[in-house]
XYZ file of N, CA and C in Angstrom:
606
model
N 19.145 25.897 -13.192
C 18.865 25.360 -14.528
C 17.698 26.135 -15.124
N 17.821 26.700 -16.318
C 16.756 27.454 -16.931
C 15.510 26.601 -17.080
N 14.352 27.224 -16.785
C 13.092 26.505 -16.967
C 12.723 25.621 -15.800
N 13.580 25.542 -14.788
C 13.299 24.697 -13.631
C 12.729 25.544 -12.503
N 11.518 25.266 -12.070
C 10.897 26.022 -10.990
C 11.320 25.422 -9.660
N 11.471 26.283 -8.648
C 11.877 25.800 -7.331
C 10.716 25.079 -6.666
N 11.043 24.112 -5.844
C 10.041 23.321 -5.129
C 10.624 23.036 -3.762
N 9.988 23.526 -2.720
C 10.531 23.448 -1.368
C 9.843 22.354 -0.558
N 10.421 21.973 0.584
C 9.743 21.013 1.461
C 8.361 21.498 1.888
N 8.219 22.811 2.067
C 6.920 23.376 2.439
C 5.913 23.221 1.298
N 6.386 23.359 0.059
C 5.517 23.108 -1.098
C 5.072 21.647 -1.116
N 6.010 20.757 -0.812
C 5.695 19.325 -0.777
C 4.614 19.046 0.263
N 4.762 19.624 1.445
C 3.775 19.415 2.509
C 2.408 19.947 2.100
N 2.374 21.082 1.401
C 1.082 21.619 0.947
C 0.392 20.647 -0.007
N 1.168 20.053 -0.908
C 0.597 19.067 -1.830
C 0.149 17.812 -1.082
N 0.956 17.381 -0.117
C 0.592 16.205 0.679
C -0.685 16.462 1.473
N -0.795 17.657 2.037
C -1.984 18.004 2.821
C -3.233 18.020 1.942
N -3.097 18.528 0.721
C -4.237 18.548 -0.199
C -4.716 17.132 -0.499
N -3.762 16.214 -0.691
C -4.122 14.821 -0.959
C -4.659 14.152 0.306
N -4.045 14.464 1.438
C -4.478 13.919 2.729
C -5.940 14.267 3.009
N -6.363 15.458 2.600
C -7.732 15.913 2.847
C -8.770 15.117 2.061
N -8.341 14.372 1.057
C -9.294 13.581 0.262
C -9.647 12.261 0.940
N -8.970 11.933 2.044
C -9.202 10.659 2.735
C -9.987 10.861 4.025
N -10.769 9.856 4.361
C -11.503 9.824 5.626
C -11.357 8.415 6.189
N -12.147 8.074 7.178
C -12.088 6.715 7.717
C -12.795 5.713 6.813
N -13.495 6.211 5.818
C -14.167 5.348 4.848
C -13.261 5.153 3.631
N -13.136 3.908 3.167
C -12.317 3.638 1.977
C -13.146 3.826 0.712
N -12.547 4.489 -0.279
C -13.159 4.622 -1.598
C -12.142 4.179 -2.645
N -12.590 3.523 -3.718
C -11.661 3.054 -4.754
C -10.815 4.197 -5.317
N -9.586 3.882 -5.634
C -8.648 4.868 -6.162
C -8.951 5.151 -7.630
N -8.934 6.422 -8.000
C -9.153 6.798 -9.397
C -8.005 6.257 -10.249
N -8.316 5.833 -11.458
C -7.303 5.226 -12.329
C -6.136 6.182 -12.584
N -6.421 7.474 -12.691
C -5.354 8.449 -12.923
C -4.346 8.422 -11.779
N -4.848 8.326 -10.550
C -3.952 8.261 -9.390
C -3.206 6.932 -9.355
N -3.906 5.866 -9.694
C -3.259 4.556 -9.710
C -2.128 4.529 -10.730
N -2.348 5.124 -11.899
C -1.308 5.171 -12.931
C -0.114 5.994 -12.467
N -0.378 7.076 -11.747
C 0.707 7.914 -11.242
C 1.523 7.166 -10.192
N 0.838 6.410 -9.332
C 1.545 5.595 -8.339
C 2.441 4.580 -9.032
N 1.919 3.923 -10.058
C 2.705 2.931 -10.789
C 3.954 3.561 -11.399
N 3.816 4.784 -11.873
C 4.963 5.486 -12.460
C 6.031 5.747 -11.401
N 5.597 6.168 -10.223
C 6.548 6.419 -9.137
C 7.178 5.117 -8.639
N 6.378 4.070 -8.559
C 6.888 2.771 -8.105
C 7.940 2.239 -9.072
N 7.692 2.414 -10.368
C 8.668 1.966 -11.371
C 10.003 2.670 -11.167
N 9.948 3.939 -10.785
C 11.177 4.686 -10.535
C 11.869 4.178 -9.274
N 11.103 3.901 -8.234
C 11.668 3.374 -6.986
C 12.376 2.046 -7.228
N 11.773 1.197 -8.052
C 12.318 -0.139 -8.281
C 13.399 -0.172 -9.360
N 13.638 0.973 -10.000
C 14.685 1.040 -11.018
C 16.065 0.999 -10.360
N 17.053 0.598 -11.124
C 18.440 0.592 -10.651
C 18.924 2.034 -10.572
N 19.139 2.524 -9.361
C 19.533 3.913 -9.187
C 20.809 4.280 -9.916
N 21.735 3.327 -10.014
C 23.017 3.621 -10.659
C 22.887 3.820 -12.161
N 21.772 3.364 -12.720
C 21.585 3.489 -14.169
C 20.868 4.779 -14.554
N 20.404 5.535 -13.559
C 19.693 6.786 -13.832
C 20.704 7.924 -13.921
N 20.759 8.560 -15.071
C 21.742 9.620 -15.291
C 21.158 11.016 -15.100
N 19.865 11.173 -15.385
C 19.235 12.492 -15.312
C 19.095 12.909 -13.851
N 19.608 14.087 -13.513
C 19.719 14.517 -12.118
C 18.381 14.586 -11.397
N 17.388 15.227 -12.022
C 16.097 15.375 -11.342
C 15.396 14.030 -11.150
N 15.546 13.155 -12.113
C 14.947 11.826 -11.996
C 15.597 11.052 -10.853
N 16.917 11.156 -10.755
C 17.638 10.485 -9.663
C 17.221 11.065 -8.312
N 17.041 12.396 -8.284
C 16.628 13.055 -7.046
C 15.224 12.601 -6.639
N 14.324 12.517 -7.606
C 12.959 12.064 -7.323
C 12.975 10.655 -6.757
N 13.822 9.796 -7.310
C 13.906 8.423 -6.812
C 14.381 8.395 -5.361
N 15.388 9.201 -5.045
C 15.904 9.256 -3.678
C 14.811 9.653 -2.691
N 14.029 10.665 -3.053
C 12.955 11.145 -2.176
C 11.882 10.077 -2.003
N 11.488 9.451 -3.101
C 10.449 8.418 -3.042
C 10.898 7.218 -2.214
N 12.147 6.813 -2.369
C 12.677 5.690 -1.579
C 12.678 6.048 -0.092
N 13.080 7.278 0.227
C 13.069 7.719 1.629
C 11.661 7.671 2.209
N 10.702 8.167 1.450
C 9.322 8.185 1.935
C 8.784 6.772 2.116
N 9.038 5.902 1.143
C 8.542 4.526 1.236
C 9.172 3.791 2.418
N 10.444 4.033 2.643
C 11.162 3.341 3.711
C 10.699 3.787 5.098
N 10.460 5.077 5.250
C 10.202 5.619 6.588
C 8.739 5.962 6.872
N 8.005 6.402 5.847
C 6.602 6.795 6.066
C 5.774 6.341 4.865
N 5.424 5.057 4.790
C 4.752 4.525 3.598
C 3.433 5.213 3.257
N 2.688 5.659 4.283
C 1.437 6.369 3.995
C 1.711 7.673 3.250
N 2.778 8.364 3.639
C 3.133 9.616 2.970
C 3.632 9.328 1.557
N 4.349 8.218 1.392
C 4.740 7.814 0.036
C 3.504 7.666 -0.839
N 2.477 7.024 -0.308
C 1.249 6.792 -1.065
C 0.594 8.113 -1.449
N 0.537 9.044 -0.497
C -0.025 10.364 -0.784
C 0.785 11.083 -1.852
N 2.097 11.039 -1.704
C 2.991 11.717 -2.637
C 2.897 11.119 -4.034
N 2.955 9.794 -4.109
C 2.968 9.117 -5.406
C 1.649 9.267 -6.150
N 0.556 9.470 -5.425
C -0.743 9.632 -6.080
C -1.056 11.093 -6.389
N -0.142 11.983 -6.016
C -0.372 13.420 -6.214
C 0.648 14.069 -7.140
N 1.924 13.686 -7.003
C 3.004 14.383 -7.697
C 3.682 13.509 -8.741
N 4.081 14.119 -9.829
C 4.869 13.409 -10.836
C 6.328 13.378 -10.387
N 7.090 12.382 -10.823
C 8.516 12.364 -10.502
C 9.228 13.625 -10.984
N 8.784 14.182 -12.114
C 9.408 15.394 -12.651
C 9.289 16.548 -11.666
N 8.093 16.749 -11.119
C 7.903 17.835 -10.150
C 8.672 17.549 -8.870
N 8.638 16.313 -8.418
C 9.321 15.950 -7.182
C 10.825 16.138 -7.311
N 11.343 15.921 -8.518
C 12.772 16.064 -8.745
C 13.275 17.485 -8.612
N 12.360 18.460 -8.590
C 12.748 19.860 -8.407
C 13.004 20.210 -6.945
N 12.735 19.251 -6.046
C 12.973 19.477 -4.620
C 14.452 19.216 -4.327
N 15.207 20.276 -4.135
C 16.654 20.132 -3.941
C 17.078 20.251 -2.481
N 16.192 20.767 -1.624
C 16.536 20.928 -0.208
C 16.770 19.563 0.437
N 17.662 19.519 1.412
C 18.016 18.244 2.042
C 17.188 17.932 3.291
N 16.461 18.910 3.814
C 15.744 18.692 5.072
C 14.299 18.284 4.909
N 13.961 17.708 3.773
C 12.550 17.398 3.504
C 11.978 16.342 4.450
N 12.778 15.362 4.850
C 12.242 14.302 5.705
C 11.837 14.847 7.078
N 12.594 15.781 7.602
C 12.246 16.379 8.896
C 10.935 17.150 8.784
N 10.797 17.934 7.714
C 9.582 18.731 7.515
C 8.374 17.824 7.315
N 8.543 16.804 6.484
C 7.442 15.878 6.198
C 7.056 15.088 7.448
N 8.044 14.612 8.190
C 7.769 13.815 9.393
C 7.029 14.629 10.447
N 7.425 15.886 10.623
C 6.738 16.750 11.591
C 5.295 16.984 11.158
N 5.092 17.194 9.856
C 3.722 17.376 9.361
C 2.896 16.116 9.607
N 3.459 14.952 9.270
C 2.721 13.697 9.411
C 2.370 13.418 10.872
N 3.250 13.768 11.782
C 2.983 13.572 13.207
C 1.872 14.492 13.715
N 1.609 15.575 12.984
C 0.647 16.574 13.459
C -0.752 16.398 12.881
N -0.918 15.484 11.923
C -2.221 15.329 11.265
C -2.845 13.977 11.617
N -4.117 13.847 11.295
C -4.811 12.578 11.524
C -4.325 11.528 10.534
N -4.477 10.268 10.904
C -4.097 9.160 10.034
C -5.363 8.375 9.697
N -6.099 8.829 8.684
C -7.407 8.225 8.386
C -7.328 6.754 8.016
N -8.294 5.985 8.506
C -8.337 4.554 8.221
C -8.488 4.295 6.735
N -9.167 5.208 6.045
C -9.335 5.035 4.600
C -8.011 5.015 3.860
N -7.035 5.780 4.354
C -5.708 5.786 3.745
C -4.992 4.473 4.025
N -5.086 4.000 5.257
C -4.489 2.708 5.612
C -5.075 1.592 4.759
N -6.398 1.623 4.591
C -7.059 0.607 3.764
C -6.630 0.706 2.308
N -6.400 1.930 1.837
C -5.965 2.120 0.450
C -4.606 1.466 0.221
N -3.690 1.611 1.181
C -2.388 0.954 1.065
C -2.545 -0.554 1.020
N -3.407 -1.083 1.890
C -3.611 -2.529 1.937
C -4.194 -3.041 0.624
N -5.185 -2.334 0.107
C -5.899 -2.821 -1.071
C -5.125 -2.618 -2.362
N -4.117 -1.753 -2.328
C -3.302 -1.526 -3.520
C -1.863 -2.001 -3.301
N -1.685 -2.914 -2.357
C -0.333 -3.402 -2.053
C 0.318 -4.083 -3.252
N -0.515 -4.581 -4.184
C 0.037 -5.271 -5.352
C 0.753 -4.337 -6.311
N 0.527 -3.026 -6.216
C 1.213 -2.093 -7.116
C 2.275 -1.275 -6.383
N 2.437 -1.497 -5.092
C 3.413 -0.735 -4.317
C 4.804 -1.357 -4.442
N 5.845 -0.621 -4.066
C 7.213 -1.115 -4.259
C 7.462 -2.470 -3.609
N 8.234 -3.285 -4.300
C 8.594 -4.591 -3.761
C 9.811 -4.517 -2.858
N 10.533 -3.393 -2.916
C 11.668 -3.256 -2.002
C 11.120 -3.117 -0.593
N 11.758 -3.753 0.342
C 11.239 -3.827 1.700
C 11.440 -2.521 2.448
N 10.442 -2.133 3.250
C 10.611 -0.997 4.153
C 11.479 -1.408 5.340
N 11.515 -2.686 5.597
C 12.294 -3.246 6.700
C 13.205 -4.297 6.091
N 14.489 -4.146 6.239
C 15.438 -5.047 5.582
C 15.290 -6.493 6.048
N 14.533 -6.728 7.139
C 14.318 -8.093 7.605
C 13.123 -8.731 6.910
N 12.461 -7.984 6.048
C 11.255 -8.466 5.378
C 11.561 -8.884 3.943
N 10.933 -9.954 3.490
C 11.050 -10.405 2.103
C 9.657 -10.437 1.503
N 9.512 -9.915 0.300
C 8.221 -9.947 -0.386
C 8.289 -10.934 -1.542
N 7.311 -11.812 -1.609
C 7.237 -12.800 -2.679
C 6.062 -12.489 -3.588
N 6.238 -12.704 -4.875
C 5.139 -12.590 -5.830
C 4.851 -13.994 -6.358
N 3.675 -14.529 -6.045
C 3.293 -15.872 -6.471
C 1.966 -15.819 -7.201
N 1.725 -16.811 -8.024
C 0.405 -16.975 -8.615
C -0.526 -17.572 -7.561
N -1.775 -17.143 -7.579
C -2.739 -17.615 -6.584
C -2.850 -19.134 -6.597
N -2.831 -19.740 -7.796
C -2.991 -21.192 -7.879
C -1.827 -21.920 -7.211
N -0.620 -21.348 -7.288
C 0.535 -21.982 -6.642
C 0.411 -21.920 -5.119
N -0.014 -20.754 -4.611
C -0.169 -20.615 -3.166
C -1.288 -21.512 -2.651
N -2.397 -21.556 -3.382
C -3.519 -22.401 -2.968
C -3.147 -23.878 -3.003
N -2.283 -24.247 -3.947
C -1.815 -25.629 -4.020
C -0.993 -25.988 -2.775
N -0.150 -25.055 -2.339
C 0.634 -25.281 -1.117
C -0.290 -25.410 0.095
N -1.287 -24.519 0.169
C -2.241 -24.577 1.278
C -3.012 -25.893 1.272
N -3.392 -26.341 0.083
C -4.151 -27.585 -0.033
C -3.326 -28.765 0.462
N -2.036 -28.774 0.115
C -1.164 -29.866 0.546
C -0.984 -29.872 2.063
N -0.936 -28.685 2.665
C -0.692 -28.575 4.105
C -1.971 -28.671 4.930
N -3.053 -28.070 4.415
C -4.268 -27.935 5.228
C -5.499 -28.603 4.607
N -5.287 -29.423 3.586
C -6.408 -29.967 2.825
C -7.478 -30.656 3.644
N -7.101 -31.320 4.730
C -8.070 -32.066 5.546
C -8.509 -31.318 6.803
N -8.096 -30.063 6.914
C -8.414 -29.299 8.122
C -9.706 -28.498 7.948
N -10.460 -28.394 9.035
C -11.609 -27.491 9.033
C -11.099 -26.055 9.086
N -11.826 -25.168 8.446
C -11.447 -23.762 8.525
C -12.582 -22.962 9.142
N -12.239 -21.804 9.636
C -13.212 -20.939 10.300
C -13.161 -19.568 9.651
N -14.343 -19.024 9.336
C -14.426 -17.687 8.768
C -15.148 -16.785 9.762
N -14.503 -15.706 10.140
C -15.102 -14.738 11.056
C -15.642 -13.567 10.248
N -16.946 -13.262 10.424
C -17.585 -12.182 9.676
C -18.237 -11.192 10.648
N -17.503 -10.205 11.133
C -18.091 -9.196 12.023
C -19.246 -8.475 11.329
N -20.362 -8.302 12.027
C -21.527 -7.653 11.432
C -21.205 -6.240 10.942
N -20.334 -5.547 11.648
C -20.026 -4.159 11.301
C -19.039 -4.045 10.148
N -18.363 -5.165 9.815
C -17.326 -5.104 8.786
C -15.994 -4.622 9.316
N -15.921 -4.363 10.628
C -14.687 -3.910 11.265
C -14.416 -4.757 12.500
N -13.276 -5.430 12.596
C -12.260 -5.536 11.553
C -12.767 -6.317 10.353
N -11.959 -6.372 9.304
C -12.367 -7.090 8.107
C -12.586 -8.573 8.410
N -13.500 -9.221 7.683
C -13.670 -10.673 7.826
C -12.348 -11.389 7.550
N -12.164 -12.570 8.165
C -10.931 -13.309 7.910
C -11.174 -14.809 7.984
N -10.280 -15.538 7.320
C -10.287 -16.999 7.335
C -9.105 -17.465 8.168
N -9.333 -18.467 9.010
C -8.223 -19.048 9.771
C -8.231 -20.557 9.585
N -7.074 -21.100 9.190
C -6.883 -22.539 9.029
C -5.620 -22.908 9.789
N -5.647 -24.018 10.516
C -4.461 -24.426 11.276
C -4.310 -25.936 11.257
N -3.069 -26.392 11.082
C -2.775 -27.814 11.221
C -2.056 -28.077 12.537
N -1.544 -27.000 13.145
C -0.905 -27.083 14.459
C -0.770 -25.664 14.987
N -0.286 -25.533 16.217
C -0.091 -24.200 16.780
C 0.977 -23.425 16.022
N 1.891 -24.161 15.383
C 2.983 -23.510 14.666
C 2.659 -23.260 13.197
N 1.716 -24.024 12.654
C 1.383 -23.898 11.233
C -0.077 -23.490 11.078
N -0.271 -22.247 10.709
C -1.637 -21.774 10.499
C -1.631 -20.646 9.468
N -2.820 -20.352 8.941
C -3.004 -19.290 7.958
C -4.134 -18.391 8.435
N -3.938 -17.096 8.331
C -5.004 -16.132 8.606
C -5.032 -15.151 7.449
N -6.155 -15.108 6.735
C -6.273 -14.278 5.539
C -7.470 -13.346 5.677
N -7.241 -12.043 5.480
C -8.344 -11.089 5.498
C -9.121 -11.154 4.188
N -10.431 -10.933 4.284
C -11.309 -10.933 3.115
C -12.024 -9.590 3.021
N -12.311 -9.166 1.805
C -13.169 -7.993 1.655
C -14.578 -8.379 2.086
N -15.369 -7.402 2.495
C -16.746 -7.688 2.923
C -17.559 -8.284 1.780
N -17.314 -7.798 0.564
C -18.049 -8.310 -0.603
C -17.744 -9.788 -0.820
N -16.449 -10.159 -0.769
C -16.071 -11.556 -0.967
C -16.612 -12.427 0.168
N -16.532 -11.936 1.399
C -17.031 -12.708 2.542
C -18.528 -12.972 2.412
N -19.283 -11.975 1.979
C -20.727 -12.159 1.799
C -21.029 -13.141 0.672
N -20.194 -13.124 -0.374
C -20.359 -14.082 -1.472
C -20.138 -15.507 -0.978
N -19.087 -15.696 -0.170
C -18.801 -17.017 0.400
C -19.953 -17.463 1.294
N -20.471 -16.542 2.113
C -21.589 -16.860 3.003
C -22.817 -17.279 2.199
N -23.116 -16.541 1.138
C -24.286 -16.856 0.305
C -24.132 -18.228 -0.347
N -22.927 -18.511 -0.893
C -22.705 -19.805 -1.541
C -22.791 -20.942 -0.527
N -22.265 -20.710 0.674
C -22.313 -21.724 1.735
C -23.760 -22.050 2.099
N -24.579 -21.025 2.268
C -25.973 -21.240 2.647
C -26.790 -21.833 1.500
N -26.466 -21.444 0.254
C -27.208 -21.973 -0.894
C -26.949 -23.459 -1.098
N -25.834 -23.951 -0.543
C -25.516 -25.380 -0.636
C -26.006 -26.143 0.591
N -26.793 -25.473 1.416
C -27.355 -26.140 2.588
C -26.482 -26.089 3.810
N -25.423 -25.298 3.769
C -24.530 -25.201 4.917
C -25.182 -24.453 6.062
N -24.783 -24.773 7.263
C -25.337 -24.120 8.453
C -24.333 -23.134 9.019
N -24.818 -22.225 9.849
C -23.955 -21.228 10.485
C -23.534 -21.705 11.869
């Protein structure tokens, strides 16, 4: 196709490696430009594939779905680095083998894992595992359910001094019914401060 530049699996890996190098074991907030690019890729993943007529756009969706399904961290790197238009120029069929071998050979920084966790609200709702279901609820609805089930139960908040693992809340009404929720260090410290300011003990 005139005006279309070639894009190989090796080119994809070079772009992924460049993005991979920006991560360490420390988490840093995602730049808005990258977040917007991820949202654009996610919208394509969640679109009805049968309704996409443009070849490169359909190809980009196929690649993104493959990455999200099999290597979500690589999907995150790809979606925050490449536009669907550029990705759609990848016509080779062996990209997953090349990408998987690269991913197996590099470090998996904790900062990248944390980035996926902290931006899970903008990531695809389609399941990576067909046995998994993702629900989108309003916080007030979920808290109302928790209140009905655990309203009279004591809860415990664990706050590791190092911040690793993340602080968490655990509430249980029985061995079969319990909740464990991770908290950011900032939120956990806010809860601790409010608890102590009200005369609560540790």
